[in-house]
N, CA, C and O atoms as a CHARMM CRD file, in Angstrom:
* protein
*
  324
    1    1 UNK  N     10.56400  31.24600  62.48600 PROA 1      0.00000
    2    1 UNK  CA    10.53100  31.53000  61.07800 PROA 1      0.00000
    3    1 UNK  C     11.35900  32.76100  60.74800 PROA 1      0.00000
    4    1 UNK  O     11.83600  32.90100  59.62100 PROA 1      0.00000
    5    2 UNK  N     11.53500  33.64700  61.70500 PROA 2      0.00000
    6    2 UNK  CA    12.41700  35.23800  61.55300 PROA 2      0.00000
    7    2 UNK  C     13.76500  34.55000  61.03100 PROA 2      0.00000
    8    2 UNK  O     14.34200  34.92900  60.01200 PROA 2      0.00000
    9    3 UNK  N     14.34200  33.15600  62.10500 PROA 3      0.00000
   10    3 UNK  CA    15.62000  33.24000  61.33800 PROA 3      0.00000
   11    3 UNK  C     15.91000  32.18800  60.67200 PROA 3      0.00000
   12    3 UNK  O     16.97900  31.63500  60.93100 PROA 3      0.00000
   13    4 UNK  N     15.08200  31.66400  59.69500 PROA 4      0.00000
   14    4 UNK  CA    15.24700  30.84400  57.79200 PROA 4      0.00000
   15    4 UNK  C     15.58300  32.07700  57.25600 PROA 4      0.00000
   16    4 UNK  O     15.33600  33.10100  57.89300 PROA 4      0.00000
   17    5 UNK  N     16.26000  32.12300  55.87000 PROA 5      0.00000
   18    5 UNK  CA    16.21600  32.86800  54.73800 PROA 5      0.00000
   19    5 UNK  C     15.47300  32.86600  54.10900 PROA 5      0.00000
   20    5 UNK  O     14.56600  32.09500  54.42200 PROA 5      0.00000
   21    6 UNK  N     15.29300  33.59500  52.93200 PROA 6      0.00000
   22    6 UNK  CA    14.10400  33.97900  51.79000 PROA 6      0.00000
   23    6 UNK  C     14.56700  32.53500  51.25000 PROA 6      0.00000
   24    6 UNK  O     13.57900  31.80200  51.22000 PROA 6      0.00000
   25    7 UNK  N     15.97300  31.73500  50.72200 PROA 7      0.00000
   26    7 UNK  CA    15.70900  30.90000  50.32800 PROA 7      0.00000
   27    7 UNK  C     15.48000  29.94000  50.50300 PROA 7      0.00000
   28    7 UNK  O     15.03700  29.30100  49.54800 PROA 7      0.00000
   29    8 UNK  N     15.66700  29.14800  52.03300 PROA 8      0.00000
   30    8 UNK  CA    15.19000  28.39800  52.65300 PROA 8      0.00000
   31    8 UNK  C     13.48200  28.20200  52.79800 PROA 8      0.00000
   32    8 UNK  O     12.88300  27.12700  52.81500 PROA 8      0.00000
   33    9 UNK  N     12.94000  29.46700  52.88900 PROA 9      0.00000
   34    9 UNK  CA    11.52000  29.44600  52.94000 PROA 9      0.00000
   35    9 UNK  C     10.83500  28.70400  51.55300 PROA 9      0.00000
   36    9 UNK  O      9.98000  27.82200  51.48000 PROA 9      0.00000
   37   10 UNK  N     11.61000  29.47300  50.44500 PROA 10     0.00000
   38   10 UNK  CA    11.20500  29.30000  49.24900 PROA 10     0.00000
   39   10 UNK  C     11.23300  27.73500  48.64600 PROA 10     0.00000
   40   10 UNK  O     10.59900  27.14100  47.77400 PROA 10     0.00000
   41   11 UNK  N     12.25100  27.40500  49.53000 PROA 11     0.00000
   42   11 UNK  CA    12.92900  25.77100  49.34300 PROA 11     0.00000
   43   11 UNK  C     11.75800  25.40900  49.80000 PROA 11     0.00000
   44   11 UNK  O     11.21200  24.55600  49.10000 PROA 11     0.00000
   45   12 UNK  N     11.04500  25.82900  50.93000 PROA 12     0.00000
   46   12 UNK  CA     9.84000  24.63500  51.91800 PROA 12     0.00000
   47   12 UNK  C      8.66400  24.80600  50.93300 PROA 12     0.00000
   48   12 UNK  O      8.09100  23.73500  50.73000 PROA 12     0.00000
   49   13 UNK  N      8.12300  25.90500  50.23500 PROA 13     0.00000
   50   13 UNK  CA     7.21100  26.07600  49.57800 PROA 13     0.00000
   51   13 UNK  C      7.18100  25.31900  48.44600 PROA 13     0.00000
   52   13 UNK  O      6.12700  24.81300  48.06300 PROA 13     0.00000
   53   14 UNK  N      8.53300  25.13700  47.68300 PROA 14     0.00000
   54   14 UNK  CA     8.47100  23.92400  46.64700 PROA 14     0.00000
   55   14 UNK  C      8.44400  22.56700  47.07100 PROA 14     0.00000
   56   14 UNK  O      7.97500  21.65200  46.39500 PROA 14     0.00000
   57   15 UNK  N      9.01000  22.43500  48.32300 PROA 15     0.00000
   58   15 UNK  CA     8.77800  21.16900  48.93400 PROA 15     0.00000
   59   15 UNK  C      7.23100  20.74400  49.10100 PROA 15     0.00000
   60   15 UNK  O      6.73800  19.72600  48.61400 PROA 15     0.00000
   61   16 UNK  N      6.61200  21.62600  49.80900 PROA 16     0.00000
   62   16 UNK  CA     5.21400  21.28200  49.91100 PROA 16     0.00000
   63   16 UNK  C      4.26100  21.39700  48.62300 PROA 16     0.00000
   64   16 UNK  O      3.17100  20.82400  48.58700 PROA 16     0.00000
   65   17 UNK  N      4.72000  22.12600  47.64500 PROA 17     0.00000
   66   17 UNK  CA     4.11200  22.14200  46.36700 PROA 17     0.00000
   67   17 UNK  C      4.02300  20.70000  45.56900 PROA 17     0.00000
   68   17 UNK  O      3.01600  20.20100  45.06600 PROA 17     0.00000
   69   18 UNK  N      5.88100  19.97000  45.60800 PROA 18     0.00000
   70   18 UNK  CA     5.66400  18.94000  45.18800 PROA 18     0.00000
   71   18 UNK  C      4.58100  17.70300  45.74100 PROA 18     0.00000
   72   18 UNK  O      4.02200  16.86600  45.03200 PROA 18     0.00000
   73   19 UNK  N      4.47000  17.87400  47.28400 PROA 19     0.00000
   74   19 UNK  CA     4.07000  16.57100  47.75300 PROA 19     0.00000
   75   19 UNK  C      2.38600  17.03200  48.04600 PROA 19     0.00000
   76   19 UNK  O      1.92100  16.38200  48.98300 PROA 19     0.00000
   77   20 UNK  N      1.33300  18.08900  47.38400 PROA 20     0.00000
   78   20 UNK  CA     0.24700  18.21300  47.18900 PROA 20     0.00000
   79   20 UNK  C     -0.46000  17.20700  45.94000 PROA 20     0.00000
   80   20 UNK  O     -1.61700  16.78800  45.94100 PROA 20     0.00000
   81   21 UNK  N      0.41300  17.00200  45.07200 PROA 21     0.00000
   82   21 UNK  CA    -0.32200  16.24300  43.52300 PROA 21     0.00000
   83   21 UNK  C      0.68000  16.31400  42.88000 PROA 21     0.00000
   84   21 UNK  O      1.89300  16.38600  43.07300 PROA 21     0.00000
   85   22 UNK  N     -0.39400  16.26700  41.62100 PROA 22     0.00000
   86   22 UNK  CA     0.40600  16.26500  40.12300 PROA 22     0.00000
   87   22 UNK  C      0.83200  17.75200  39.33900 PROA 22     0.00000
   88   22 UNK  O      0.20900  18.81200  39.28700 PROA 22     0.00000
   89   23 UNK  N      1.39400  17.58600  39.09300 PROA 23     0.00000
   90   23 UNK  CA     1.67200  18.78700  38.51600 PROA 23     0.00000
   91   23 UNK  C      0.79500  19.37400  37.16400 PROA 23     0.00000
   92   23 UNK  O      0.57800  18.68000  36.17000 PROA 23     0.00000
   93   24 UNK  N      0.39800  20.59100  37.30100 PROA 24     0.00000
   94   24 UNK  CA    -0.67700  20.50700  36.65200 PROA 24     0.00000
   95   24 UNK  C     -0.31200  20.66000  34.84700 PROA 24     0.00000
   96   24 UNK  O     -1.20900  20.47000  34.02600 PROA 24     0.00000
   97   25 UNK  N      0.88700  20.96600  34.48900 PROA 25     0.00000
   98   25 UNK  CA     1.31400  20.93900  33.28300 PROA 25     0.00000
   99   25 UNK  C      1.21900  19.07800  32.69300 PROA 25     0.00000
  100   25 UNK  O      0.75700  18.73500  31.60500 PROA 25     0.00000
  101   26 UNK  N      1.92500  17.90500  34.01400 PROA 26     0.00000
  102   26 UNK  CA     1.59800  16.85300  33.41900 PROA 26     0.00000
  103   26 UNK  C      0.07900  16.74700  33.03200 PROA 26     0.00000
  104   26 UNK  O     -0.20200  16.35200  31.90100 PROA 26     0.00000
  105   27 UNK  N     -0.83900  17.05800  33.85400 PROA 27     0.00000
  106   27 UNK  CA    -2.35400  16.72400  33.85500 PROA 27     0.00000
  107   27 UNK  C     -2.93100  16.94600  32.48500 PROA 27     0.00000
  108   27 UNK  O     -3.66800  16.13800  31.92000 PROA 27     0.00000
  109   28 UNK  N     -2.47600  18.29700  31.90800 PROA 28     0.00000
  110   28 UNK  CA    -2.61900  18.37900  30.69000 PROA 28     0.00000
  111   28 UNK  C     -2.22800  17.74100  29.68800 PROA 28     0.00000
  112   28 UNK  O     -3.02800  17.40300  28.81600 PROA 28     0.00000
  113   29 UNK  N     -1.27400  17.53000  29.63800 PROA 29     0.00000
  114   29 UNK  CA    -0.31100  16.96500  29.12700 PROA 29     0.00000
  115   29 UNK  C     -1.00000  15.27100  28.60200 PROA 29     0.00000
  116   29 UNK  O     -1.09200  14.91100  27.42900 PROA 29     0.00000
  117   30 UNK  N     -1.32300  14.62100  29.56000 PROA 30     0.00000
  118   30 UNK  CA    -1.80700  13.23200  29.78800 PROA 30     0.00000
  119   30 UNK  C     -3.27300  13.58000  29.52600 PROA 30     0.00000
  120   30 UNK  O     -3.86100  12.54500  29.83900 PROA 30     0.00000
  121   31 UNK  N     -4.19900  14.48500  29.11600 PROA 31     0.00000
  122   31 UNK  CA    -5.22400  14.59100  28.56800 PROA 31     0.00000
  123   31 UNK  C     -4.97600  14.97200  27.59900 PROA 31     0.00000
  124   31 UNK  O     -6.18000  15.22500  27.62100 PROA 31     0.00000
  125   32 UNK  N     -4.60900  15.32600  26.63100 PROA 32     0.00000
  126   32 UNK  CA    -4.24200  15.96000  25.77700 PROA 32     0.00000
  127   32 UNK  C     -3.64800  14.58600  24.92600 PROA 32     0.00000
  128   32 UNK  O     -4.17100  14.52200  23.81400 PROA 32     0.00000
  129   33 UNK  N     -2.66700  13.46700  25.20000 PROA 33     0.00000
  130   33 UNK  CA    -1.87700  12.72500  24.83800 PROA 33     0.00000
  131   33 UNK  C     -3.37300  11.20900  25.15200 PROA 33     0.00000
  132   33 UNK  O     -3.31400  10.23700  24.39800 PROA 33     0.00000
  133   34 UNK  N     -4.22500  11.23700  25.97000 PROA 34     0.00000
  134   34 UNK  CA    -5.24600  10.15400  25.78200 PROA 34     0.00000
  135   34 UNK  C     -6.23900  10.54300  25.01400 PROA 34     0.00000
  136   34 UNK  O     -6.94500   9.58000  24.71300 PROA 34     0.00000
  137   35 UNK  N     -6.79600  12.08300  24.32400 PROA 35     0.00000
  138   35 UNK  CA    -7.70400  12.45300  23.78700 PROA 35     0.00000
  139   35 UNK  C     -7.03100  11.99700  22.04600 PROA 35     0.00000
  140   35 UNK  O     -7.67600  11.72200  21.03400 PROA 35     0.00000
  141   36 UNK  N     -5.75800  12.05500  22.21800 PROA 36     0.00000
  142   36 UNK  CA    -5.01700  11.63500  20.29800 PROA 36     0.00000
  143   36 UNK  C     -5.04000  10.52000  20.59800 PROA 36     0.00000
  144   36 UNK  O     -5.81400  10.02600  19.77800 PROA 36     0.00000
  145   37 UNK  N     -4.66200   9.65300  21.32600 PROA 37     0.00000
  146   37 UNK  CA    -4.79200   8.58400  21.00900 PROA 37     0.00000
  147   37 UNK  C     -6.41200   7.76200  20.88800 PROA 37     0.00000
  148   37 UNK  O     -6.48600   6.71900  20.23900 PROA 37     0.00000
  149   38 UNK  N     -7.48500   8.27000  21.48200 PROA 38     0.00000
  150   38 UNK  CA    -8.66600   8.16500  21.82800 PROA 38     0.00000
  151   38 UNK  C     -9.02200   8.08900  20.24900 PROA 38     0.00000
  152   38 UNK  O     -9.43500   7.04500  19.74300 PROA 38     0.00000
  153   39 UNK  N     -8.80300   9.43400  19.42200 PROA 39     0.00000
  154   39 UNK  CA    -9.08600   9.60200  18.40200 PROA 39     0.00000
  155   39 UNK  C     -8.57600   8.49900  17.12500 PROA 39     0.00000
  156   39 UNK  O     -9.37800   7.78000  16.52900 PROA 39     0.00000
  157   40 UNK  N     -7.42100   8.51900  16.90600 PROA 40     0.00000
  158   40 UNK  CA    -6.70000   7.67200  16.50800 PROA 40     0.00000
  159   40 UNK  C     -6.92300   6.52400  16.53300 PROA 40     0.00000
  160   40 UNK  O     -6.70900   6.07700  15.40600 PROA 40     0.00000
  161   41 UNK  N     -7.41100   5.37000  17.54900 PROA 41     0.00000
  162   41 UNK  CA    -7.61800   4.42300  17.82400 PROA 41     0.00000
  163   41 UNK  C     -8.67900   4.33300  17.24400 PROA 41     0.00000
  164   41 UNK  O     -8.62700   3.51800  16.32200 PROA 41     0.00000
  165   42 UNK  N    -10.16000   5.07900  17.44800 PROA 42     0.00000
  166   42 UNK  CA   -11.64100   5.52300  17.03300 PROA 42     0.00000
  167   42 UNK  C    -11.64700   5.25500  15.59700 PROA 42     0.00000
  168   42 UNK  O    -12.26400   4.34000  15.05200 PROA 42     0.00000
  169   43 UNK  N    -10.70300   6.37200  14.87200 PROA 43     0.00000
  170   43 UNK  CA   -10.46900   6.48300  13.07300 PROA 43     0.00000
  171   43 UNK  C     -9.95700   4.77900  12.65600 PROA 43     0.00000
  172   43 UNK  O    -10.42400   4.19200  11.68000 PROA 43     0.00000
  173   44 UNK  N     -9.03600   4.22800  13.50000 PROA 44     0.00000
  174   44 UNK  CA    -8.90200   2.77900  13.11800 PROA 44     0.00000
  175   44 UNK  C    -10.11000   1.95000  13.27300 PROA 44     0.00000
  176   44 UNK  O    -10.40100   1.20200  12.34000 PROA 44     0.00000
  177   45 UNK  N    -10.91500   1.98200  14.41600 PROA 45     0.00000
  178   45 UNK  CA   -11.99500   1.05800  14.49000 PROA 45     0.00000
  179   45 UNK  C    -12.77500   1.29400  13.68500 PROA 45     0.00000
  180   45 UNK  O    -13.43200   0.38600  13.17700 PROA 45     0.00000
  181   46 UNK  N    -12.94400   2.68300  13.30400 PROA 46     0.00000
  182   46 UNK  CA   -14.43800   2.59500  12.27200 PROA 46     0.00000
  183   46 UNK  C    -13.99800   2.30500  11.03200 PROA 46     0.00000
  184   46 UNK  O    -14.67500   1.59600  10.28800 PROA 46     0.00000
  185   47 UNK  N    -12.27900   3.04800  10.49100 PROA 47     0.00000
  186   47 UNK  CA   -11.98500   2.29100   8.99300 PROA 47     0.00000
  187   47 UNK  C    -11.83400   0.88200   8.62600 PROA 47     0.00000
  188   47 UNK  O    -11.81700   0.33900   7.52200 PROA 47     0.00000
  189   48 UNK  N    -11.71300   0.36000   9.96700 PROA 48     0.00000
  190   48 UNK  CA   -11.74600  -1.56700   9.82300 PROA 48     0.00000
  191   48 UNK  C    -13.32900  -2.15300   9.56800 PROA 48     0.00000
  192   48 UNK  O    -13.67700  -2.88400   8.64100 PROA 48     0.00000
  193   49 UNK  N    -14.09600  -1.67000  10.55400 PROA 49     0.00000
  194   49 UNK  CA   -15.69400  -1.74500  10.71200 PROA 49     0.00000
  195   49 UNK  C    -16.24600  -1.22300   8.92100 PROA 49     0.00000
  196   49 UNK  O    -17.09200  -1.94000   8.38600 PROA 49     0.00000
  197   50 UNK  N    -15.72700  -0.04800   8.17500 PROA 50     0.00000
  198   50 UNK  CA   -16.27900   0.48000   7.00900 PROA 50     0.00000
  199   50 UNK  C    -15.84200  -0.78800   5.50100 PROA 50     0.00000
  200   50 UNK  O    -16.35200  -1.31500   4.51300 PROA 50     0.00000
  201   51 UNK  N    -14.62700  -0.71300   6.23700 PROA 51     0.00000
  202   51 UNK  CA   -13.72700  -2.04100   5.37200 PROA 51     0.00000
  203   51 UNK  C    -14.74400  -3.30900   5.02800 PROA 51     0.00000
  204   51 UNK  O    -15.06100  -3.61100   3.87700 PROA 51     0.00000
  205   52 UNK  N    -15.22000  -4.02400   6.26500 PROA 52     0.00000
  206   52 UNK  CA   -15.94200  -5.20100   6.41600 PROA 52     0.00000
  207   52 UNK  C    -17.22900  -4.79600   5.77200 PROA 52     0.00000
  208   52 UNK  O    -17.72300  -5.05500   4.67400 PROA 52     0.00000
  209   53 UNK  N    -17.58100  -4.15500   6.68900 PROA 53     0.00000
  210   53 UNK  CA   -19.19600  -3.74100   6.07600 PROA 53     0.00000
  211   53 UNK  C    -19.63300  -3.04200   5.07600 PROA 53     0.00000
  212   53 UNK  O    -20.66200  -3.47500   4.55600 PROA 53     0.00000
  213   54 UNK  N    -19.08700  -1.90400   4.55200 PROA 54     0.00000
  214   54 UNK  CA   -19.63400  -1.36700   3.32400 PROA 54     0.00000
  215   54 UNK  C    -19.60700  -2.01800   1.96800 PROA 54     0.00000
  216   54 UNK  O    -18.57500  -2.62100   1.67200 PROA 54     0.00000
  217   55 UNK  N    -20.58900  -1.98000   1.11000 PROA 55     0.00000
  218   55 UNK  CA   -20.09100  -2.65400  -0.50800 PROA 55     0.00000
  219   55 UNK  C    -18.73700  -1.99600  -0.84600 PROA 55     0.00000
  220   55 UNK  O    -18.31400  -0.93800  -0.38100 PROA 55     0.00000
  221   56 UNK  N    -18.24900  -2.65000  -1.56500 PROA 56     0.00000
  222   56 UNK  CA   -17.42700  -1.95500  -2.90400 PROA 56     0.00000
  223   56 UNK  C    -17.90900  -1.16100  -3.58000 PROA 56     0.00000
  224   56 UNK  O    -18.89600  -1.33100  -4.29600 PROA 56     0.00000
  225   57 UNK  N    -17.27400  -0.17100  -3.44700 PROA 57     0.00000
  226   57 UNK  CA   -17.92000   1.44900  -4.65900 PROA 57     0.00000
  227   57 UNK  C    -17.91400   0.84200  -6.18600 PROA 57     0.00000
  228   57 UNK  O    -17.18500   0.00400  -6.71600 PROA 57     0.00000
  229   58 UNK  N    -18.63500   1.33800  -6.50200 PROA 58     0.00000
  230   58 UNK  CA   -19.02600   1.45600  -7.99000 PROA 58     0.00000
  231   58 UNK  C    -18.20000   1.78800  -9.45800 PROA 58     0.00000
  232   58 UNK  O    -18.45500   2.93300  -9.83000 PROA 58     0.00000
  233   59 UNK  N    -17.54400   1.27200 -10.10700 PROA 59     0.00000
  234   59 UNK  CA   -16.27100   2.07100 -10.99500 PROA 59     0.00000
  235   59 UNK  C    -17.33500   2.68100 -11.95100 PROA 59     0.00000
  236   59 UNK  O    -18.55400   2.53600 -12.04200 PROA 59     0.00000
  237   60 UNK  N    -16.45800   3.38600 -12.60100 PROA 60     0.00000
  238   60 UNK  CA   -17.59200   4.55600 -13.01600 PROA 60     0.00000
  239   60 UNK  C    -17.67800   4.00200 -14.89300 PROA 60     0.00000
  240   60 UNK  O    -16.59500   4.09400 -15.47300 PROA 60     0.00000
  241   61 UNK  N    -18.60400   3.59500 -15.55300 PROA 61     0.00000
  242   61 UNK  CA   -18.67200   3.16600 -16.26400 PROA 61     0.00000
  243   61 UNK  C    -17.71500   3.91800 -17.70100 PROA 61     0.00000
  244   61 UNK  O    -17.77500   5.12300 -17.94900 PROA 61     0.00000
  245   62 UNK  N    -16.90800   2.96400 -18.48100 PROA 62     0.00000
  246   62 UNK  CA   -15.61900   4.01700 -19.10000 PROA 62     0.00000
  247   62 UNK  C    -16.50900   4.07800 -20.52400 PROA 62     0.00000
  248   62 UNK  O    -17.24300   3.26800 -21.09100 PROA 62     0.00000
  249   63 UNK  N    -16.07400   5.44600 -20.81400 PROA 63     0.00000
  250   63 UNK  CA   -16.94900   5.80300 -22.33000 PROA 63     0.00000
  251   63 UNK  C    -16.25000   4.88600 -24.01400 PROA 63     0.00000
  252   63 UNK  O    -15.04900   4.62300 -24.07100 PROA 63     0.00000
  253   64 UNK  N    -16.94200   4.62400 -24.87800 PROA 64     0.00000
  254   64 UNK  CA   -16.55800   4.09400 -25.48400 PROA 64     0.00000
  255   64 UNK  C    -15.54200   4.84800 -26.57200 PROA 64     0.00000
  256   64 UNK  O    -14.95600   4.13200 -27.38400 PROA 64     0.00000
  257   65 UNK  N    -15.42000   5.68500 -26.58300 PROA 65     0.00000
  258   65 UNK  CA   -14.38000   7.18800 -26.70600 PROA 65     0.00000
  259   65 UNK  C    -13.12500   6.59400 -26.61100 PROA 65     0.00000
  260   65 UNK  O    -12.24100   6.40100 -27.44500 PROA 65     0.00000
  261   66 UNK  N    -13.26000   6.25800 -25.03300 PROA 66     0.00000
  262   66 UNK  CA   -11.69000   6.34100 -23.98300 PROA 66     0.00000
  263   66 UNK  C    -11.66500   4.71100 -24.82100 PROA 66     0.00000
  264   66 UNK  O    -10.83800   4.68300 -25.73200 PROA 66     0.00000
  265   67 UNK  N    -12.34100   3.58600 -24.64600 PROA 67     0.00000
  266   67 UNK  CA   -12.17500   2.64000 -25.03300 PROA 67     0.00000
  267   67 UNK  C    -11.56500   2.40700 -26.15600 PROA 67     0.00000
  268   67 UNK  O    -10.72800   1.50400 -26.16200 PROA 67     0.00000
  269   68 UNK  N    -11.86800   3.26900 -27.56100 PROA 68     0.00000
  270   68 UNK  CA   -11.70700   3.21300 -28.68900 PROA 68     0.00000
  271   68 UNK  C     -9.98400   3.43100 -28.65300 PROA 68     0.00000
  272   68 UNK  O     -9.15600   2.69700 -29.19400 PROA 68     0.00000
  273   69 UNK  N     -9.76300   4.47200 -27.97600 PROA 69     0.00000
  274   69 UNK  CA    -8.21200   5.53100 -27.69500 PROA 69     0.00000
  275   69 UNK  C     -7.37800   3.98800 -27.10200 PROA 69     0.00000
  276   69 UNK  O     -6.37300   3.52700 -27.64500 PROA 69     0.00000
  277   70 UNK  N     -7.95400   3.47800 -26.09300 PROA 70     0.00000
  278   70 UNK  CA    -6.86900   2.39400 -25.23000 PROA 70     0.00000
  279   70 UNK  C     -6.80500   1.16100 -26.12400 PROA 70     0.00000
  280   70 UNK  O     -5.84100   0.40000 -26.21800 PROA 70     0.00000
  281   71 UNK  N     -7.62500   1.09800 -26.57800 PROA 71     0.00000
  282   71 UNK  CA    -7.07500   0.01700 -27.92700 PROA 71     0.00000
  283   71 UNK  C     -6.32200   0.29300 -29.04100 PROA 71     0.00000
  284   71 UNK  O     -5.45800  -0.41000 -29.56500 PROA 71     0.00000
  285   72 UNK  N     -6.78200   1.52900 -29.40300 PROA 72     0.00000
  286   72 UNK  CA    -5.29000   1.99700 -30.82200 PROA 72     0.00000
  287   72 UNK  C     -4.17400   2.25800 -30.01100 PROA 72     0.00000
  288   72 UNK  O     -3.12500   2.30700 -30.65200 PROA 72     0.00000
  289   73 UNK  N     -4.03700   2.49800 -28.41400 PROA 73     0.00000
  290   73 UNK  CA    -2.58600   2.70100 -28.17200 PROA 73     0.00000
  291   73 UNK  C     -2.05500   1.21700 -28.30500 PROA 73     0.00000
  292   73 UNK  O     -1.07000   0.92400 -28.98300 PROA 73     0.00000
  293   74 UNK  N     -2.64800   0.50700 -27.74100 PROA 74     0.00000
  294   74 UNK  CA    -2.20900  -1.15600 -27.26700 PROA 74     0.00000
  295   74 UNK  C     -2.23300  -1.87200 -28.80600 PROA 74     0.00000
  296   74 UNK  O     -1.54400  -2.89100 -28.76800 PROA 74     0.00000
  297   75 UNK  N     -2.75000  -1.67200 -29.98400 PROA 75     0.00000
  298   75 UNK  CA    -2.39100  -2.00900 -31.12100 PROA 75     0.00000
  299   75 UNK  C     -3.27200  -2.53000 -31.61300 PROA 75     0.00000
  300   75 UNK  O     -3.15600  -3.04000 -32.72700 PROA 75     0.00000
  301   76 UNK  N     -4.69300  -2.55500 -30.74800 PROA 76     0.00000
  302   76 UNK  CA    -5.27700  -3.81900 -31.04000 PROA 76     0.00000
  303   76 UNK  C     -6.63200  -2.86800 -32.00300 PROA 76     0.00000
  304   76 UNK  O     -6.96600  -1.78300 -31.52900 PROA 76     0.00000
  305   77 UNK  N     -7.17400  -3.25300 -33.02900 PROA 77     0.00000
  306   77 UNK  CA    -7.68700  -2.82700 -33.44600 PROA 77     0.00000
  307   77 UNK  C     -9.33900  -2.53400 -33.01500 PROA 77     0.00000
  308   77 UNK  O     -9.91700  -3.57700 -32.70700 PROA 77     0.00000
  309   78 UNK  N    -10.06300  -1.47700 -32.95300 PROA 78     0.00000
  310   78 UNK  CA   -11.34400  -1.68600 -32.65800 PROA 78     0.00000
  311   78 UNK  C    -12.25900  -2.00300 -33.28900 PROA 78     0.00000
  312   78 UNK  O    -12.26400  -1.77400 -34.49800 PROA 78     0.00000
  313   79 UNK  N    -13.41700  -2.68700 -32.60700 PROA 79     0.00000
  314   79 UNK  CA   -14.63900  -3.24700 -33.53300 PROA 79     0.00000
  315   79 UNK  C    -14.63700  -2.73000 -33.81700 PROA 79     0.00000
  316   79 UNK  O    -14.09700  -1.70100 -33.40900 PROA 79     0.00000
  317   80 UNK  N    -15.67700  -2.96800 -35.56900 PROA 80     0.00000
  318   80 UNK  CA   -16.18500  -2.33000 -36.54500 PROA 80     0.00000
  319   80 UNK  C    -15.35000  -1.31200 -37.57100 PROA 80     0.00000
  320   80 UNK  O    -15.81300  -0.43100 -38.29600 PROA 80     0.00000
  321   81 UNK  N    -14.42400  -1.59100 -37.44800 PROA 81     0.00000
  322   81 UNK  CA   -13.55900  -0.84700 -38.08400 PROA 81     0.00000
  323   81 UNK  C    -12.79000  -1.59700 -39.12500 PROA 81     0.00000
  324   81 UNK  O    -11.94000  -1.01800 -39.80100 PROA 81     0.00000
């Protein structure tokens, strides 16, 4: 070992670094990238599931005010008048 160089040594240490695993930046990386999609996928299943199953919301009953107003724009005259 006295006669390798500093960079030869350094060469064997990345050598053996690579052939231990994964690298731990991918590891993250690939958790990080299955936890969005995890999510993502989740927000689709339940907005399809809410789609099917929930009623139709309620429209909110329109005042006879607003009613009176959308008929004199449209020309049409309102009852009782």
């Amino acid at each position: 070992m006295a006669d390798e160089s500093k960079f030869e040594q350094m060469g064997n240490v990345m050598k053996d670094a690579e052939a231990k695993g994964f690298n731990p930046g991918l590891i993250v990386l690939l958790v990080v990238v299955g936890l969005v999609l995890f999510f993502l996928v989740g927000n689709y299943a339940l907005y399809v599931y809410a789609q099917k199953n929930l009623p139709p919301r309620k429209k909110k009953p329109v005042s006879k005010k607003k009613m009176k107003r959308e008929k004199l724009k449209q020309g049409v005259s309102a009852p009782g008048e």
